[in-house]
């Protein structure tokens, strides 16, 4: 069996979540089961949720507050205007989702439910103190031998970087959102 490694996609540049999604697509093409666990996200307008329904090898589960306008944004009638409501709710100290997501991830790893597991935006829930770095480290140690785990998110804690076998840091040389060139776009940002 090929050993499963730990990968980290971090940094402030765009492409962390989409790189992890792309890796799942590649793995699924070889019949590997993939579990994507998204922390801090609950908006049902994200394109990946729907594309993945066509790929039976990939499951995706969100653990975060979403947007009440999700259905309208999904249909293209409305657009995400970066109002920040979902962001604020997901940052609230009493937000129950991160711990629920961690419990779900523990089950996936313990039961070896997939050969590739993505913990999307997991750095965020550590940095905000919802879960400890030690909890995530012990989660990683519990994975079965053949399971690859990808962790994404800005400012990945150094203890996680230390344990990882592959670390890619994305750097925003230019970004149309940051530069005010373009708003958040359907099918590109979400
Ligand atoms: P993507 O999901 O597009 O792969 P990401 O996972 O690398 O992006 P995150 O840090 O999770 O990026 O940020 C989420 C959102 O912020 C995405 O819509 C992304 O396009 C946008 N974004 C990423 N980097 C920047 C940046 N440097 N300035 C402004 N917006 C950004
Ligand atoms: Mg991301």
Short mmCIF file of C-alpha atoms and ligand atoms in Angstrom, two decimals:
data_model
loop_
_atom_site.label_atom_id
_atom_site.label_comp_id
_atom_site.label_asym_id
_atom_site.label_seq_id
_atom_site.Cartn_x
_atom_site.Cartn_y
_atom_site.Cartn_z
CA UNK A 1 0.00 0.00 0.00
CA UNK A 2 1.27 3.52 -0.82
CA UNK A 3 1.77 5.42 2.45
CA UNK A 4 -0.63 8.31 3.01
CA UNK A 5 1.09 11.63 3.62
CA UNK A 6 0.12 14.97 5.12
CA UNK A 7 -0.14 17.96 2.80
CA UNK A 8 -0.61 21.64 3.66
CA UNK A 9 -1.76 24.40 1.31
CA UNK A 10 -1.38 27.72 3.08
CA UNK A 11 -0.54 31.40 2.46
CA UNK A 12 -2.59 34.44 1.49
CA UNK A 13 -2.79 33.74 -2.25
CA UNK A 14 -5.81 32.25 -3.99
CA UNK A 15 -5.81 28.56 -4.83
CA UNK A 16 -5.71 26.57 -1.58
CA UNK A 17 -9.23 25.20 -1.54
CA UNK A 18 -9.37 24.80 -5.31
CA UNK A 19 -6.04 22.90 -5.30
CA UNK A 20 -7.46 20.50 -2.73
CA UNK A 21 -10.62 20.07 -4.82
CA UNK A 22 -8.48 19.41 -7.89
CA UNK A 23 -6.51 16.75 -6.05
CA UNK A 24 -9.77 15.02 -5.11
CA UNK A 25 -10.79 15.01 -8.76
CA UNK A 26 -7.52 13.37 -9.72
CA UNK A 27 -7.80 10.77 -6.94
CA UNK A 28 -11.44 10.04 -7.80
CA UNK A 29 -10.35 9.36 -11.37
CA UNK A 30 -8.41 6.42 -9.98
CA UNK A 31 -11.40 5.23 -7.98
CA UNK A 32 -10.17 6.58 -4.64
CA UNK A 33 -12.76 7.72 -2.12
CA UNK A 34 -12.40 11.32 -0.99
CA UNK A 35 -13.96 13.15 1.97
CA UNK A 36 -13.87 16.93 1.97
CA UNK A 37 -14.65 18.54 5.32
CA UNK A 38 -15.12 22.28 5.04
CA UNK A 39 -14.82 24.32 8.20
CA UNK A 40 -16.18 27.89 8.46
CA UNK A 41 -18.38 27.42 5.40
CA UNK A 42 -22.08 26.68 5.19
CA UNK A 43 -23.26 28.51 2.12
CA UNK A 44 -25.09 26.22 -0.24
CA UNK A 45 -24.12 28.30 -3.28
CA UNK A 46 -20.55 27.02 -3.55
CA UNK A 47 -20.12 25.46 -7.00
CA UNK A 48 -18.07 22.54 -5.72
CA UNK A 49 -21.04 21.21 -3.74
CA UNK A 50 -22.94 20.61 -6.97
CA UNK A 51 -20.11 19.49 -9.26
CA UNK A 52 -19.12 16.89 -6.70
CA UNK A 53 -22.61 15.34 -6.75
CA UNK A 54 -21.64 14.04 -10.21
CA UNK A 55 -18.55 12.30 -8.83
CA UNK A 56 -19.63 9.39 -6.64
CA UNK A 57 -16.17 8.93 -5.11
CA UNK A 58 -16.18 12.42 -3.53
CA UNK A 59 -18.23 13.49 -0.50
CA UNK A 60 -18.27 17.03 0.85
CA UNK A 61 -19.66 18.19 4.20
CA UNK A 62 -19.77 21.76 5.45
CA UNK A 63 -19.46 22.85 9.06
CA UNK A 64 -20.35 26.51 9.26
CA UNK A 65 -23.16 29.05 9.10
CA UNK A 66 -24.32 29.79 5.59
CA UNK A 67 -26.08 32.57 3.77
CA UNK A 68 -29.88 32.97 3.78
CA UNK A 69 -29.65 34.07 0.13
CA UNK A 70 -27.88 30.84 -0.89
CA UNK A 71 -30.64 29.61 -3.21
CA UNK A 72 -30.79 32.97 -5.02
CA UNK A 73 -27.03 33.15 -5.40
CA UNK A 74 -26.87 29.56 -6.55
CA UNK A 75 -29.42 30.31 -9.29
CA UNK A 76 -27.53 33.41 -10.40
CA UNK A 77 -30.40 35.78 -9.49
CA UNK A 78 -28.34 37.36 -6.69
CA UNK A 79 -24.62 37.62 -6.09
CA UNK A 80 -22.43 37.32 -3.03
CA UNK A 81 -21.75 40.97 -2.19
CA UNK A 82 -19.25 40.20 0.56
CA UNK A 83 -21.64 41.57 3.19
CA UNK A 84 -19.70 39.58 5.77
CA UNK A 85 -22.74 38.21 7.65
CA UNK A 86 -21.68 34.57 7.31
CA UNK A 87 -18.12 35.57 8.19
CA UNK A 88 -19.27 37.29 11.40
CA UNK A 89 -21.49 34.40 12.48
CA UNK A 90 -18.68 31.93 11.85
CA UNK A 91 -16.31 34.02 13.97
CA UNK A 92 -18.63 34.26 16.98
CA UNK A 93 -17.10 32.71 20.10
CA UNK A 94 -20.15 30.48 20.68
CA UNK A 95 -20.08 29.06 17.12
CA UNK A 96 -20.74 25.32 17.60
CA UNK A 97 -19.69 24.22 14.10
CA UNK A 98 -15.91 23.82 14.45
CA UNK A 99 -16.17 21.24 17.23
CA UNK A 100 -18.88 19.37 15.36
CA UNK A 101 -16.64 19.32 12.29
CA UNK A 102 -13.72 18.02 14.30
CA UNK A 103 -15.89 15.22 15.71
CA UNK A 104 -16.96 14.34 12.16
CA UNK A 105 -13.35 14.37 10.95
CA UNK A 106 -12.35 12.07 13.83
CA UNK A 107 -14.99 9.58 12.73
CA UNK A 108 -13.85 9.72 9.09
CA UNK A 109 -10.22 9.16 10.04
CA UNK A 110 -10.88 6.51 12.69
CA UNK A 111 -13.12 4.51 10.38
CA UNK A 112 -10.78 5.00 7.40
CA UNK A 113 -13.76 6.12 5.32
CA UNK A 114 -11.64 7.59 2.51
CA UNK A 115 -8.20 7.40 0.99
CA UNK A 116 -8.00 11.19 0.65
CA UNK A 117 -9.36 13.55 3.30
CA UNK A 118 -9.38 17.34 2.99
CA UNK A 119 -9.67 19.50 6.10
CA UNK A 120 -10.51 22.78 4.38
CA UNK A 121 -9.85 26.01 6.37
CA UNK A 122 -8.78 23.96 9.39
CA UNK A 123 -6.04 26.49 10.25
CA UNK A 124 -8.74 29.00 10.98
CA UNK A 125 -10.47 26.95 13.68
CA UNK A 126 -7.12 26.39 15.40
CA UNK A 127 -6.07 30.02 15.17
CA UNK A 128 -9.41 31.21 16.55
CA UNK A 129 -9.13 28.79 19.47
CA UNK A 130 -12.16 26.61 18.67
CA UNK A 131 -9.94 23.53 18.69
CA UNK A 132 -6.34 23.13 19.80
CA UNK A 133 -3.38 22.38 17.58
CA UNK A 134 -2.79 19.26 19.69
CA UNK A 135 -6.27 17.99 18.89
CA UNK A 136 -5.57 18.29 15.17
CA UNK A 137 -2.15 16.70 15.56
CA UNK A 138 -3.65 13.74 17.38
CA UNK A 139 -6.34 13.52 14.70
CA UNK A 140 -3.59 13.30 12.06
CA UNK A 141 -1.77 10.60 14.03
CA UNK A 142 -4.96 8.54 14.16
CA UNK A 143 -5.22 8.22 10.37
CA UNK A 144 -4.83 4.78 8.82
CA UNK A 145 -1.58 4.05 6.95
CA UNK A 146 -2.88 4.59 3.42
CA UNK A 147 -4.84 7.79 4.05
CA UNK A 148 -3.62 11.09 2.59
CA UNK A 149 -4.75 14.20 4.48
CA UNK A 150 -4.72 17.72 3.05
CA UNK A 151 -5.03 20.71 5.38
CA UNK A 152 -5.80 24.13 3.92
CA UNK A 153 -6.03 27.66 5.24
CA UNK A 154 -4.04 30.79 5.90
CA UNK A 155 -1.54 30.97 8.75
CA UNK A 156 -1.19 27.22 9.29
CA UNK A 157 0.28 26.67 12.80
CA UNK A 158 4.01 25.80 12.72
CA UNK A 159 3.45 22.54 14.62
CA UNK A 160 1.29 21.31 11.72
CA UNK A 161 3.82 22.48 9.12
CA UNK A 162 6.44 20.54 11.05
CA UNK A 163 4.46 17.29 10.78
CA UNK A 164 3.52 17.72 7.11
CA UNK A 165 5.36 16.00 4.27
CA UNK A 166 4.33 18.53 1.61
CA UNK A 167 3.80 22.23 2.26
CA UNK A 168 2.82 24.73 -0.43
CA UNK A 169 2.55 28.41 0.43
CA UNK A 170 0.55 30.51 -2.03
CA UNK A 171 1.59 34.10 -2.42
CA UNK A 172 -0.80 36.80 -3.73
CA UNK A 173 1.32 38.62 -6.25
CA UNK A 174 -1.95 40.05 -7.62
CA UNK A 175 -5.57 39.43 -6.69
CA UNK A 176 -8.50 41.13 -8.43
CA UNK A 177 -10.53 41.27 -5.20
CA UNK A 178 -7.73 42.84 -3.17
CA UNK A 179 -6.92 45.24 -6.01
CA UNK A 180 -10.56 46.27 -6.47
CA UNK A 181 -10.45 45.13 -10.09
CA UNK A 182 -13.38 42.80 -9.82
CA UNK A 183 -16.03 41.70 -7.30
CA UNK A 184 -16.30 38.15 -6.01
CA UNK A 185 -17.41 36.07 -9.00
CA UNK A 186 -19.79 33.11 -9.28
CA UNK A 187 -17.92 30.07 -10.56
CA UNK A 188 -14.54 31.64 -9.73
CA UNK A 189 -14.64 32.60 -6.06
CA UNK A 190 -17.63 30.40 -5.12
P1 LIG B 1 -9.97 29.35 -3.56
O1 LIG B 1 -11.16 28.83 -2.76
O2 LIG B 1 -10.42 30.23 -4.66
O3 LIG B 1 -9.02 28.29 -3.93
P2 LIG B 1 -8.38 30.00 -1.26
O4 LIG B 1 -8.90 28.78 -0.63
O5 LIG B 1 -6.91 30.04 -1.55
O6 LIG B 1 -9.17 30.33 -2.58
P3 LIG B 1 -9.20 31.53 1.05
O7 LIG B 1 -8.09 32.06 1.88
O8 LIG B 1 -9.93 30.34 1.54
O9 LIG B 1 -8.66 31.31 -0.45
O10 LIG B 1 -10.18 32.73 0.77
C1 LIG B 1 -11.47 32.52 0.32
C2 LIG B 1 -11.88 33.55 -0.69
O11 LIG B 1 -11.05 34.70 -0.69
C3 LIG B 1 -11.83 33.02 -2.13
O12 LIG B 1 -13.00 33.44 -2.73
C4 LIG B 1 -10.65 33.67 -2.75
O13 LIG B 1 -10.80 33.93 -4.13
C5 LIG B 1 -10.52 34.96 -1.98
N1 LIG B 1 -9.11 35.32 -1.86
C6 LIG B 1 -8.05 34.49 -1.81
N2 LIG B 1 -6.90 35.16 -1.71
C7 LIG B 1 -7.23 36.46 -1.69
C8 LIG B 1 -6.46 37.69 -1.62
N3 LIG B 1 -5.15 37.68 -1.52
N4 LIG B 1 -7.15 38.86 -1.62
C9 LIG B 1 -8.49 38.87 -1.72
N5 LIG B 1 -9.26 37.76 -1.79
C10 LIG B 1 -8.65 36.57 -1.79
MG1 LIG B 2 -9.97 28.33 1.04
#
